[in-house]
CSV table of C-alpha atoms in Angstrom, one decimal:
chain,number,residue,atom,x,y,z
N,1,UNK,CA,-40.2,-12.3,-4.9
N,2,UNK,CA,-36.4,-12.2,-5.2
N,3,UNK,CA,-36.6,-9.0,-7.2
N,4,UNK,CA,-38.7,-7.3,-4.6
N,5,UNK,CA,-36.3,-8.5,-1.8
N,6,UNK,CA,-33.4,-7.0,-3.8
N,7,UNK,CA,-35.1,-3.7,-4.6
N,8,UNK,CA,-36.5,-2.9,-1.1
N,9,UNK,CA,-33.2,-2.3,0.7
N,10,UNK,CA,-32.0,-0.2,-2.3
N,11,UNK,CA,-35.1,2.0,-2.4
N,12,UNK,CA,-35.5,2.8,1.3
N,13,UNK,CA,-32.4,5.1,1.8
N,14,UNK,CA,-33.1,7.4,-1.1
N,15,UNK,CA,-36.7,7.6,0.0
N,16,UNK,CA,-35.8,8.6,3.5
N,17,UNK,CA,-32.9,10.9,2.8
N,18,UNK,CA,-34.8,14.0,1.7
N,19,UNK,CA,-37.1,13.8,4.7
N,20,UNK,CA,-34.0,13.6,7.0
N,21,UNK,CA,-32.4,16.6,5.4
N,22,UNK,CA,-35.7,18.6,5.7
N,23,UNK,CA,-36.0,17.6,9.3
N,24,UNK,CA,-32.4,18.8,10.0
N,25,UNK,CA,-32.9,22.0,8.0
N,26,UNK,CA,-29.8,21.2,6.0
N,27,UNK,CA,-28.8,22.6,2.6
N,28,UNK,CA,-29.7,19.8,0.2
N,29,UNK,CA,-26.6,19.6,-2.1
N,30,UNK,CA,-23.8,20.1,0.4
N,31,UNK,CA,-24.9,18.3,3.5
N,32,UNK,CA,-22.6,15.5,4.6
N,33,UNK,CA,-25.5,13.1,5.1
N,34,UNK,CA,-26.5,13.6,1.4
N,35,UNK,CA,-22.9,13.6,0.0
N,36,UNK,CA,-22.1,10.4,1.9
N,37,UNK,CA,-24.7,8.4,0.0
N,38,UNK,CA,-23.9,6.2,-3.0
N,39,UNK,CA,-25.4,8.0,-6.0
N,40,UNK,CA,-25.6,6.6,-9.5
N,41,UNK,CA,-25.2,9.0,-12.4
N,42,UNK,CA,-25.3,8.5,-16.2
N,43,UNK,CA,-22.8,10.6,-18.2
N,44,UNK,CA,-24.3,11.1,-21.6
N,45,UNK,CA,-21.0,12.4,-23.2
N,46,UNK,CA,-19.2,9.2,-22.5
N,47,UNK,CA,-22.3,7.0,-22.4
N,48,UNK,CA,-21.1,5.6,-19.1
N,49,UNK,CA,-22.4,5.2,-15.6
N,50,UNK,CA,-20.6,6.6,-12.6
N,51,UNK,CA,-21.0,6.0,-8.9
N,52,UNK,CA,-20.3,9.0,-6.7
N,53,UNK,CA,-19.8,9.3,-2.9
N,54,UNK,CA,-18.4,12.5,-1.3
N,55,UNK,CA,-15.5,13.5,-3.5
N,56,UNK,CA,-14.9,10.1,-5.0
N,57,UNK,CA,-16.2,9.0,-8.4
N,58,UNK,CA,-16.0,5.6,-9.9
N,59,UNK,CA,-16.9,4.2,-13.2
N,60,UNK,CA,-19.5,1.4,-13.0
N,61,UNK,CA,-17.8,-1.8,-13.9
N,62,UNK,CA,-20.8,-3.7,-15.4
N,63,UNK,CA,-19.9,-7.0,-13.7
N,64,UNK,CA,-23.3,-8.6,-13.4
N,65,UNK,CA,-23.4,-11.0,-10.4
N,66,UNK,CA,-27.1,-11.9,-10.6
N,67,UNK,CA,-30.0,-10.5,-8.6
N,68,UNK,CA,-28.6,-11.4,-5.2
N,69,UNK,CA,-29.8,-10.2,-1.9
N,70,UNK,CA,-28.5,-6.8,-0.8
N,71,UNK,CA,-27.6,-5.5,2.7
N,72,UNK,CA,-30.0,-3.3,4.6
N,73,UNK,CA,-28.3,0.1,4.8
N,74,UNK,CA,-27.4,0.9,8.4
N,75,UNK,CA,-25.2,3.7,9.8
N,76,UNK,CA,-22.4,1.1,10.1
N,77,UNK,CA,-22.8,0.2,6.4
N,78,UNK,CA,-22.7,3.9,5.4
N,79,UNK,CA,-19.5,4.3,7.4
N,80,UNK,CA,-17.8,1.4,5.7
N,81,UNK,CA,-18.9,2.7,2.3
N,82,UNK,CA,-17.5,6.1,3.0
N,83,UNK,CA,-14.3,4.8,4.4
N,84,UNK,CA,-13.7,2.2,1.7
N,85,UNK,CA,-14.5,4.5,-1.2
N,86,UNK,CA,-12.3,7.3,0.2
N,87,UNK,CA,-9.4,4.9,0.5
N,88,UNK,CA,-10.0,3.6,-3.0
N,89,UNK,CA,-10.2,7.2,-4.3
N,90,UNK,CA,-6.8,7.8,-2.8
N,91,UNK,CA,-5.4,4.6,-4.4
N,92,UNK,CA,-5.1,2.8,-1.1
N,93,UNK,CA,-6.5,-0.5,0.1
N,94,UNK,CA,-9.1,-1.0,2.8
N,95,UNK,CA,-9.0,-3.4,5.7
N,96,UNK,CA,-12.2,-3.3,7.8
N,97,UNK,CA,-11.4,-4.5,11.4
N,98,UNK,CA,-13.7,-5.4,14.2
N,99,UNK,CA,-15.3,-8.3,16.1
N,100,UNK,CA,-16.5,-11.4,14.3
N,101,UNK,CA,-20.0,-11.3,12.9
N,102,UNK,CA,-20.3,-7.5,12.4
N,103,UNK,CA,-20.6,-7.7,8.6
N,104,UNK,CA,-17.2,-6.6,7.4
N,105,UNK,CA,-17.1,-9.2,4.6
N,106,UNK,CA,-20.7,-8.7,3.6
N,107,UNK,CA,-20.3,-4.9,3.5
N,108,UNK,CA,-17.3,-5.3,1.3
N,109,UNK,CA,-19.1,-7.6,-1.1
N,110,UNK,CA,-22.2,-5.4,-1.2
N,111,UNK,CA,-20.0,-2.3,-2.0
N,112,UNK,CA,-18.3,-4.2,-4.8
N,113,UNK,CA,-21.8,-5.2,-6.1
N,114,UNK,CA,-22.9,-1.6,-5.9
N,115,UNK,CA,-19.9,-0.6,-8.0
N,116,UNK,CA,-20.4,-3.5,-10.4
N,117,UNK,CA,-17.2,-5.1,-9.5
N,118,UNK,CA,-16.4,-8.8,-8.9
N,119,UNK,CA,-15.3,-9.6,-5.3
N,120,UNK,CA,-13.7,-12.9,-4.4
N,121,UNK,CA,-13.7,-13.9,-0.8
N,122,UNK,CA,-10.7,-16.0,0.2
N,123,UNK,CA,-10.8,-17.8,3.6
N,124,UNK,CA,-7.2,-17.7,4.8
N,125,UNK,CA,-5.7,-20.6,6.8
N,126,UNK,CA,-2.3,-21.6,8.1
N,127,UNK,CA,-2.0,-24.0,5.1
N,128,UNK,CA,-1.7,-21.1,2.7
N,129,UNK,CA,1.9,-20.6,1.5
N,130,UNK,CA,3.6,-17.7,-0.2
N,131,UNK,CA,3.2,-19.3,-3.7
N,132,UNK,CA,-0.6,-19.8,-3.3
N,133,UNK,CA,-1.0,-16.2,-2.1
N,134,UNK,CA,1.1,-15.0,-5.0
N,135,UNK,CA,-1.2,-16.8,-7.4
N,136,UNK,CA,-4.3,-15.3,-5.8
N,137,UNK,CA,-2.8,-11.8,-6.0
N,138,UNK,CA,-1.8,-12.4,-9.7
N,139,UNK,CA,-5.3,-13.6,-10.5
N,140,UNK,CA,-6.9,-10.6,-8.8
N,141,UNK,CA,-4.6,-8.2,-10.5
N,142,UNK,CA,-5.1,-9.8,-14.0
N,143,UNK,CA,-8.9,-9.7,-13.7
N,144,UNK,CA,-9.2,-6.3,-11.9
N,145,UNK,CA,-11.3,-7.9,-9.2
N,146,UNK,CA,-11.4,-7.2,-5.5
N,147,UNK,CA,-10.1,-9.7,-3.0
N,148,UNK,CA,-11.6,-10.0,0.5
N,149,UNK,CA,-9.3,-12.0,2.7
N,150,UNK,CA,-11.3,-13.4,5.6
N,151,UNK,CA,-9.4,-14.5,8.7
N,152,UNK,CA,-6.2,-12.9,7.4
N,153,UNK,CA,-4.7,-13.1,10.9
N,154,UNK,CA,-4.6,-16.9,10.6
N,155,UNK,CA,-1.8,-16.8,8.0
N,156,UNK,CA,1.7,-17.7,9.3
N,157,UNK,CA,4.1,-14.8,9.7
N,158,UNK,CA,6.3,-15.9,6.8
N,159,UNK,CA,3.3,-15.6,4.4
N,160,UNK,CA,2.2,-12.3,6.0
N,161,UNK,CA,5.6,-10.8,5.3
N,162,UNK,CA,5.4,-11.7,1.7
N,163,UNK,CA,1.8,-10.3,1.4
N,164,UNK,CA,2.9,-7.0,2.8
């Protein structure tokens, strides 16, 4: 049952995309709706998997995190995927902003899972000091993992200035 629950959200968008492109009479390979989808490709020369979206291409990181539940793909999820991957392609970070409960953390974790990357969620609080944040950043840099800082605005200004 868990396998089916994981595969269903992953299989629906690729199934519906060709129908949407035909309905819009769009050229298949160059239409934005098609290019903005996460696509997995195998590169036989390097025997590696790549994830592509728009002009960004990432090597799959092979971090297996179990057969966990995946997000249902919505227009908002697609938007976060495009924005985050383009920022990463340009060697920048990404800081989704918006009201509580809109799925910013879950979308970040799901994108990391799609790229085969480990993503740690850190719930920030006023008790964090600059040394603990420095240790978190060192660990993330050493492991190559993503960090998702929830409630980042709750950090005190002295710690925020060190983080920036």
